[in-house]
Coordinates of C-alpha atoms in Angstrom, one line a residue:
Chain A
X1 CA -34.5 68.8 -50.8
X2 CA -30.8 69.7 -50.5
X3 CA -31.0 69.4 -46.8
X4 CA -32.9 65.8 -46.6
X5 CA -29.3 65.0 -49.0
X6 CA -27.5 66.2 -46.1
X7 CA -29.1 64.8 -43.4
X8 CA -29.4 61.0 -45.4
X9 CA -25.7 61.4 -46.1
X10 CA -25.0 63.3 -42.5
X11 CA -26.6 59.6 -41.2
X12 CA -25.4 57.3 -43.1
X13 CA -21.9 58.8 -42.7
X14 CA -22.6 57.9 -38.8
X15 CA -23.9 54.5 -39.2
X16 CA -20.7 53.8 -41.1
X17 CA -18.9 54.8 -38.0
X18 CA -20.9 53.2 -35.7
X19 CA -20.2 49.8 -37.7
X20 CA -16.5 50.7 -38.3
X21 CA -16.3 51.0 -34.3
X22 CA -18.2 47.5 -32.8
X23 CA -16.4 46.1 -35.5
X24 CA -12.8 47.1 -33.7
X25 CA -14.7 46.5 -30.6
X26 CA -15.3 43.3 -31.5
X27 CA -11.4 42.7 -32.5
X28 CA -10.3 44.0 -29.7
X29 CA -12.6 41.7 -26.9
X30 CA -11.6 38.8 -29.1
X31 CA -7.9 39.5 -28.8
X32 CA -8.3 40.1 -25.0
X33 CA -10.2 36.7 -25.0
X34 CA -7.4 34.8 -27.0
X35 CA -4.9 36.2 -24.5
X36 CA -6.8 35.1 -21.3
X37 CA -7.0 31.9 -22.5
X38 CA -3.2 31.4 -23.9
X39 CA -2.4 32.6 -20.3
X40 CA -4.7 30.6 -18.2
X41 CA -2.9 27.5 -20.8
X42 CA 0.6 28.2 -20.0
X43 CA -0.7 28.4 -16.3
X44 CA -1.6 24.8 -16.4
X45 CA 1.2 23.6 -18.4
X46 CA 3.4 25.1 -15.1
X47 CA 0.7 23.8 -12.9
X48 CA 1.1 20.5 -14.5
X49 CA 4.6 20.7 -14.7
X50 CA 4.6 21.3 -10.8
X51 CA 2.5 18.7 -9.9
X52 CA 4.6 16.5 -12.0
X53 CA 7.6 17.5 -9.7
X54 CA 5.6 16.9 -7.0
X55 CA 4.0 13.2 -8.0
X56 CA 7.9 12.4 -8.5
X57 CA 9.3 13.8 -5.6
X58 CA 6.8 11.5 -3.3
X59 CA 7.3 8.9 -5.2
X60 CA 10.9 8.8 -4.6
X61 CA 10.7 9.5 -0.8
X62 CA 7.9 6.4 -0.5
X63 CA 10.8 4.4 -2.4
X64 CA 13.3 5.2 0.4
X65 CA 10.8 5.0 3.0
X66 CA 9.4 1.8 1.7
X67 CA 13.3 0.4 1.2
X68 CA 14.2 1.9 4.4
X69 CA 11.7 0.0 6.0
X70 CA 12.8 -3.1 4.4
X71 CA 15.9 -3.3 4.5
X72 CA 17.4 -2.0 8.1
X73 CA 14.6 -3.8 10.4
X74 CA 14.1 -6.9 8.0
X75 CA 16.5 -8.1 5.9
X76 CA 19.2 -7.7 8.2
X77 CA 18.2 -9.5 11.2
X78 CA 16.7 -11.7 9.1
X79 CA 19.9 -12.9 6.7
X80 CA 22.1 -12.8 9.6
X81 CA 25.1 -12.7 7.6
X82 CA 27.0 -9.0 7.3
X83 CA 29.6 -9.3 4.8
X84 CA 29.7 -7.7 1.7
X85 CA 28.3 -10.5 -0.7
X86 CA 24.8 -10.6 1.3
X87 CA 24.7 -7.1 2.1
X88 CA 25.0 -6.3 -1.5
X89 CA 22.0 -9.1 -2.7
X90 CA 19.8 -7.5 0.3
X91 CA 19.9 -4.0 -0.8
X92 CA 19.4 -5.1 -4.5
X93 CA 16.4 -7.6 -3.4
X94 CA 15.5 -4.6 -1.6
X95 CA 15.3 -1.8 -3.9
X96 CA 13.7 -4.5 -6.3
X97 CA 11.0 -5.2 -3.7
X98 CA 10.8 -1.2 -3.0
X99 CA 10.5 0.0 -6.7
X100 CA 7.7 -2.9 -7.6
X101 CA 5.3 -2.2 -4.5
X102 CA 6.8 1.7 -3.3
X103 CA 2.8 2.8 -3.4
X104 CA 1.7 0.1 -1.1
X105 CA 3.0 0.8 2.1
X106 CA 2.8 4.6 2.6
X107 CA -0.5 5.8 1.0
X108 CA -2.0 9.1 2.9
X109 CA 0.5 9.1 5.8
X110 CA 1.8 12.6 6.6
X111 CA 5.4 12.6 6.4
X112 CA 6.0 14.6 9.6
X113 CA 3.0 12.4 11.9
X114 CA 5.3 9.0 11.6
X115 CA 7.6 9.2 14.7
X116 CA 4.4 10.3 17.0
X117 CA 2.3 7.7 15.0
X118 CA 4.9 4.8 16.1
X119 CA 5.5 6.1 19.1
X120 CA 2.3 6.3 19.9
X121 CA 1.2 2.9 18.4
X122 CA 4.3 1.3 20.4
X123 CA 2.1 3.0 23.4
X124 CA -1.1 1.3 22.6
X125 CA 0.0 -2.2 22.5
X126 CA 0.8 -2.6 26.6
X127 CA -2.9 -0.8 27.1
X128 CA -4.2 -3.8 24.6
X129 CA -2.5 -6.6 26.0
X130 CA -3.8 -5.7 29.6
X131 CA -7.3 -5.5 27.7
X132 CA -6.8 -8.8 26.3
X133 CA -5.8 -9.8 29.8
X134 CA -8.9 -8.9 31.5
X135 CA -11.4 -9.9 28.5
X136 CA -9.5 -13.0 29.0
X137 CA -10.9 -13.7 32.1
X138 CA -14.1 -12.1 31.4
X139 CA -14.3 -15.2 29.0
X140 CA -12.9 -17.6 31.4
X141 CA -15.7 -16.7 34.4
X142 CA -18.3 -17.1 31.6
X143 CA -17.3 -20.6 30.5
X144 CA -16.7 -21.9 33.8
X145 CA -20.1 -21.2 35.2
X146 CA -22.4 -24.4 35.5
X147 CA -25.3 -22.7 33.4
X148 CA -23.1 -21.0 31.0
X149 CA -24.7 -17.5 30.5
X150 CA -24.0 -16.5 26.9
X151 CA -25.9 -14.7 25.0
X152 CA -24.5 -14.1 21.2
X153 CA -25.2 -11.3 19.4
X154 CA -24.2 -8.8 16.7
X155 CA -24.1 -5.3 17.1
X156 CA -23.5 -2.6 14.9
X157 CA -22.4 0.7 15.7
X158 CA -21.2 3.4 13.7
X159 CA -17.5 4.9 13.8
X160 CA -15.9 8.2 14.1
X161 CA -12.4 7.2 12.6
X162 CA -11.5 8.5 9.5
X163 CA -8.5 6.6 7.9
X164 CA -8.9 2.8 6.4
X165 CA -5.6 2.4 8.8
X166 CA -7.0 3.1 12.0
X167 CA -10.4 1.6 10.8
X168 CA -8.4 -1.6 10.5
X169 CA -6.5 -1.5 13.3
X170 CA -9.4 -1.0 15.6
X171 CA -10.9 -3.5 13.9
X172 CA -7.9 -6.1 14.6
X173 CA -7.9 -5.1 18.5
X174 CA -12.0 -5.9 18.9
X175 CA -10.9 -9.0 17.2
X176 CA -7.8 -9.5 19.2
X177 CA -9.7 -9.1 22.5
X178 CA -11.8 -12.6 23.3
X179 CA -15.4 -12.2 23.5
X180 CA -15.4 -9.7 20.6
X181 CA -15.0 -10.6 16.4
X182 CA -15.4 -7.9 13.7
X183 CA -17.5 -9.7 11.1
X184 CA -17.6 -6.8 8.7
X185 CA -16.9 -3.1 8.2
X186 CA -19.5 -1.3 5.9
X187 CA -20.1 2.2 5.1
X188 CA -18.2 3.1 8.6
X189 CA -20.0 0.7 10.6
X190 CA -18.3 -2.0 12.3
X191 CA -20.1 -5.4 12.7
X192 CA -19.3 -7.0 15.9
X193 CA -20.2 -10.4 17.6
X194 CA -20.1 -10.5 21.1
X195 CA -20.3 -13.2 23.1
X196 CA -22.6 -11.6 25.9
X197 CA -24.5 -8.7 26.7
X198 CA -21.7 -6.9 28.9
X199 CA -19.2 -7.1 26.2
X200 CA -21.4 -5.8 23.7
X201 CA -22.4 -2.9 25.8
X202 CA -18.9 -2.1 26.9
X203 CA -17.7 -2.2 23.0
X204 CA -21.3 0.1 22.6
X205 CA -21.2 2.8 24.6
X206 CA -17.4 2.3 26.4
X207 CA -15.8 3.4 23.6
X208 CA -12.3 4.0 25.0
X209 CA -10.5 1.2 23.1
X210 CA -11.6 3.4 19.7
X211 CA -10.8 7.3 21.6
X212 CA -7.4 5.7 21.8
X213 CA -6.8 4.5 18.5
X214 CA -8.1 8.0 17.0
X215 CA -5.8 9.1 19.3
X216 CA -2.9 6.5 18.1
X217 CA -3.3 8.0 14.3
X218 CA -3.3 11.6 15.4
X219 CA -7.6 12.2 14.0
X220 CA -9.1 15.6 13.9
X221 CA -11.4 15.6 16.8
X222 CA -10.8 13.7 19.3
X223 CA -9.5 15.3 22.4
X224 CA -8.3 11.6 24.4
X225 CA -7.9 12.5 28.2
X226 CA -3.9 11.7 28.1
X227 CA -3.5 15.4 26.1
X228 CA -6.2 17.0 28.4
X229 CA -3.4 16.1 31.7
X230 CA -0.4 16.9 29.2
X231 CA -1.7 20.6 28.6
X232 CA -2.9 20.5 32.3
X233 CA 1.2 20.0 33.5
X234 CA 2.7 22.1 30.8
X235 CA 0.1 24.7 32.1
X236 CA 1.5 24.1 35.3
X237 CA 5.1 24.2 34.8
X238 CA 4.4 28.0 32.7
X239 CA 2.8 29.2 36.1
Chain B
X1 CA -13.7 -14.7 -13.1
X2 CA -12.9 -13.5 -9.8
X3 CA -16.0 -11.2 -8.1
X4 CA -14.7 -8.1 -6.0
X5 CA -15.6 -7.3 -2.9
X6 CA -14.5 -4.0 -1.5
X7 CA -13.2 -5.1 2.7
X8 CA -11.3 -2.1 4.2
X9 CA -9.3 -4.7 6.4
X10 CA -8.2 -6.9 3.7
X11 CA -7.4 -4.8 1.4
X12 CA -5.5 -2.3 4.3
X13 CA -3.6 -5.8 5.3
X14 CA -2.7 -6.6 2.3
X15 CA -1.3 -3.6 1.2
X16 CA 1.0 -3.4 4.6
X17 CA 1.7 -7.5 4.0
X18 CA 2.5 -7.6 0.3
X19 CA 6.2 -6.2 0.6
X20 CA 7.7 -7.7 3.3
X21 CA 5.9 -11.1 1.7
X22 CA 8.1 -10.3 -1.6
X23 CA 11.1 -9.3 0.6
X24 CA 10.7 -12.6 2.8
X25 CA 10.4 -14.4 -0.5
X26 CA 13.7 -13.2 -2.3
X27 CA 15.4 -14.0 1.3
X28 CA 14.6 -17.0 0.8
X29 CA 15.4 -17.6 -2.3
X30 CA 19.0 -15.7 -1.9
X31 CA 19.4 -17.7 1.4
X32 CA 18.9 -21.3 0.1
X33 CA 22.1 -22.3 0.2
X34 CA 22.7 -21.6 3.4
X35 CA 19.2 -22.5 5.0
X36 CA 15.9 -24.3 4.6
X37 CA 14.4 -23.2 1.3
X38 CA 15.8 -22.0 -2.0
X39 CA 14.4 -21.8 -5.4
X40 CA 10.7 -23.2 -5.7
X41 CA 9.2 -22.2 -1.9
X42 CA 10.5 -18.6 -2.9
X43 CA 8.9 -18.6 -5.9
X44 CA 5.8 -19.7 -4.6
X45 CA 5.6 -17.3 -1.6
X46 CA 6.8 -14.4 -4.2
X47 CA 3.3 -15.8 -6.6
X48 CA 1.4 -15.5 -3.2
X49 CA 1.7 -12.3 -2.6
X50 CA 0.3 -11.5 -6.4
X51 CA -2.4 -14.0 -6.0
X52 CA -3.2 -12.5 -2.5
X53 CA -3.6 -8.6 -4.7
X54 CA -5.5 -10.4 -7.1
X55 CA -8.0 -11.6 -4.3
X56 CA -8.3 -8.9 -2.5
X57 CA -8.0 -5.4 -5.3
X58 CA -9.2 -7.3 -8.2
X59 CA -7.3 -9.0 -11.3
X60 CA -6.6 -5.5 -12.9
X61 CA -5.1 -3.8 -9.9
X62 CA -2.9 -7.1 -10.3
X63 CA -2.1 -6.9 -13.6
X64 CA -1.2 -3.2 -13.7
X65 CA 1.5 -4.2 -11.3
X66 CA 3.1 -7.1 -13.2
X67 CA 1.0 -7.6 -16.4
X68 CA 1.2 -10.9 -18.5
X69 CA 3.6 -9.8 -20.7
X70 CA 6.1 -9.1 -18.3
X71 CA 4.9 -12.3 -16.5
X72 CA 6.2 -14.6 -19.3
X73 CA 9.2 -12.3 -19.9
X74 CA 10.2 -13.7 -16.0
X75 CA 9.4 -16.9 -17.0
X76 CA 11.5 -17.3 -20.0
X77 CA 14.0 -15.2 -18.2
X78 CA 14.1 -18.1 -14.8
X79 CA 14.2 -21.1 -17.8
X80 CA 17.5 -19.5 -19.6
X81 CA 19.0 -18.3 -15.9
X82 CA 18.7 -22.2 -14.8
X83 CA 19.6 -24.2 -18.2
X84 CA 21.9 -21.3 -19.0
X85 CA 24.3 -21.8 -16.1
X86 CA 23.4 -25.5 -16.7
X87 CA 25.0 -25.5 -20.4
X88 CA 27.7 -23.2 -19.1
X89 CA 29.1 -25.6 -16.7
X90 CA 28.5 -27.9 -19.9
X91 CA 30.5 -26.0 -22.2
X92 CA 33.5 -25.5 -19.1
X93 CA 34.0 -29.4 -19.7
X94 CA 32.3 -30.7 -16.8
X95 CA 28.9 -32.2 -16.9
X96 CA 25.5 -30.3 -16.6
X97 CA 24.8 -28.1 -13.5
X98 CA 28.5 -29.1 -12.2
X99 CA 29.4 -26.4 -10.6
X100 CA 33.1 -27.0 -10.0
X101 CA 33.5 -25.9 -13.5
X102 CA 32.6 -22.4 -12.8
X103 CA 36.4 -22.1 -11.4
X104 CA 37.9 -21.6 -14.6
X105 CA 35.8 -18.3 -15.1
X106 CA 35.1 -16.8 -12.1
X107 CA 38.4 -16.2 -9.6
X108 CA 36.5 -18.0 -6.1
X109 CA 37.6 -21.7 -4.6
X110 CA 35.9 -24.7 -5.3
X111 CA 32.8 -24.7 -2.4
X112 CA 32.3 -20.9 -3.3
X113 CA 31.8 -21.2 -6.7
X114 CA 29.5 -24.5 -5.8
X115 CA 27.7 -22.1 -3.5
X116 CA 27.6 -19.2 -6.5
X117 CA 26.2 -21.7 -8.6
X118 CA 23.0 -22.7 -6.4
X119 CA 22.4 -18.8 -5.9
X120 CA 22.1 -18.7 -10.1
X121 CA 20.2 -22.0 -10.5
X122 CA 17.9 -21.1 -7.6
X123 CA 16.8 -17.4 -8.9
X124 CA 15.9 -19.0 -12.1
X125 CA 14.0 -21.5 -10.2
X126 CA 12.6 -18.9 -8.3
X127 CA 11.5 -16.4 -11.4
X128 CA 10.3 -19.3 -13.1
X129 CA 7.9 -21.1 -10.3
X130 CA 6.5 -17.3 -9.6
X131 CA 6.2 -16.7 -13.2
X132 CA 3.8 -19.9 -13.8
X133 CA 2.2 -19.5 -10.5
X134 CA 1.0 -15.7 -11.5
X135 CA 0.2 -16.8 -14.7
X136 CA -2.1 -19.9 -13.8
X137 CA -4.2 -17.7 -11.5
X138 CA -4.6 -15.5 -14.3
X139 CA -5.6 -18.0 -16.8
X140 CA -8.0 -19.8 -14.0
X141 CA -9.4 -16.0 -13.3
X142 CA -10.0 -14.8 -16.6
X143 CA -11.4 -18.1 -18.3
X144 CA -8.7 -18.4 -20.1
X145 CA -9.3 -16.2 -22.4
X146 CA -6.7 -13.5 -24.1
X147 CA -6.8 -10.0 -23.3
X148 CA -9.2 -8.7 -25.9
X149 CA -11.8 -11.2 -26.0
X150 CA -12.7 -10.9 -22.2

């Protein structure tokens, strides 16, 4: 009888210990818990604090960029006058222009592409006026032919640029070129009408006037014959 | 109310054309006195580059960027610029928008201070015009109707 005591009391006397132990357990996983989280908080308040930094610091360079841009190859030649009254109005018409519309102009350019991306833009435009030139006559042999041969149509094709920029500004050279009009770009596919069946099939499966303005706005993936020789020469030179 | 319709080549142009159409605006406006141009045609080309963001990104985009309020704050702004060197010149002694007056205040010769006065009248021309320009396609887009009723 004594020893069923015992035994009750040896058991209940663990139990009690047990209890007393998941309980501190229990404190101790939720202190670890509060801790993670006030740490993973003040993280994000730094995080946030950084990308604020960040946001502002962009912000200011598109400002200069954008004024910059604005003011040395526009407002100068264009006002003419370089004394210190008009001078003084164009960097204030300037800076006013720049601080209402500083996210306009430079939206996802990479800061360090911009001299190759002019350079190479300034590049393009001789290649696309001697397109021009030949579409020209293209155009010319078609209308001056008794029967006329045209055949209209609109083809769609899909792209492989990336960027709304050089979307547009292959866009604006089909539409440049006679023969050619972008009606629409959807989805990336461009909309074209061509005036006859070689055009269309030169815009279809040519597909140089597009390698070069991927290669124009510096796109992942396209490998455009000019870099192909440049590596070829440099290769040269190291031998 | 104005429907939009998402075009990658509008939208891309107009983002590249909007601030050299502002800056070509305030030149003329800051160059009327000198050139063709001046207050009203720089006001309106300074409205058509909001009206052209309202086409093409959509009345919000537009007013996020210059919202009513601060519409009419330019527009009561251009009226006091203009009648305000107006009654100044009135107060000098000399008659309404007479420019000569400004002499006694500011320390430039007769034809600078002529030309000084122009520049003032002409920038309140030119907020004002833009102000009620903005503000008209506004109205015409949203029905007329206030803010919270739309």
């Amino acid at each position: 009888m004594e020893v069923t005591v015992l035994i009750q009391a040896t058991d209940e006397a663990f139990k009690i210990i047990e209890e007393a132990r998941n309980r501190a357990l229990d404190v101790l996983n939720t202190s670890v818990r509060f801790t993670a989280e006030a740490k993973v908080l003040e993280e994000k308040k730094v995080q946030d604090i950084f990308k604020g930094a960040e946001r502002t610091k962009s912000e200011v360079l598109s400002f200069l960029a954008t004024f910059a841009l604005l003011f040395f190859p526009f407002w100068m030649p264009l006002s003419g006058f370089f004394d210190v009254f008009h001078l003084s109005i164009g960097v204030g018409c300037c800076a006013l222009v720049a601080y209402i519309s500083h996210d306009l102009l430079f939206v996802n350019v990479r800061v360090g592409d911009m001299r190759t991306i002019v350079k190479r833009f300034f590049a393009y435009i001789p290649w696309l006026l001697y397109q021009i030139y030949l579409a020209s006559v293209h155009v010319i042999k078609i209308v001056l032919k008794p029967k006329m041969p045209i055949d209209p149509r609109i083809i769609r094709f899909k792209t492989k640029l990336q960027t709304d920029i050089s979307m547009v500004t292959f866009a604006n050279s089909i539409t440049l070129t006679p023969g050619t009009i972008t009606v629409e770009i959807k989805d990336g596919e461009y909309y074209v009408h061509a005036i006859d069946e070689e055009v269309a099939y030169d815009l279809l499966y040519g597909g140089e006037m597009e390698d070069r303005v991927a290669h124009v706005y510096m796109e992942a993936e396209h490998v455009y014959v000019q870099d192909v020789l440049d590596v070829a020469r440099i290769y040269g030179a190291l031998r | 109310m104005i429907i939009t319709y998402e075009d990658i080549i509008i939208r891309t142009l107009t983002r590249v054309l909007a601030p050299f159409l502002q800056l070509y605006a305030l030149y003329v406006i800051a160059h009327g006195h000198y050139s063709p141009g001046g207050g009203f045609q720089g006001g309106v080309i300074l409205a058509a580059s909001f009206i052209l963001m309202v086409i093409s990104f959509g009345l919000d985009m537009a007013r996020r960027r210059l919202s009513e309020k601060v519409d009419i704050i330019f527009l009561c702004l251009g009226l006091l610029i203009y009648s305000g060197t107006g009654a100044l010149c009135l107060a000098l002694g000399g008659n309404f928008l007479d420019y000569r007056e400004l002499t006694k205040i500011l320390p430039v010769t007769i034809a600078r201070a002529r030309a000084l006065g122009i520049l003032f009248v002409e920038t309140g021309v030119g907020f004002g015009v833009m102000a009620v320009m903005t503000s008209l396609v506004y109205d015409i887009s949203t029905g007329g109707l206030p803010p919270e009723r739309r």
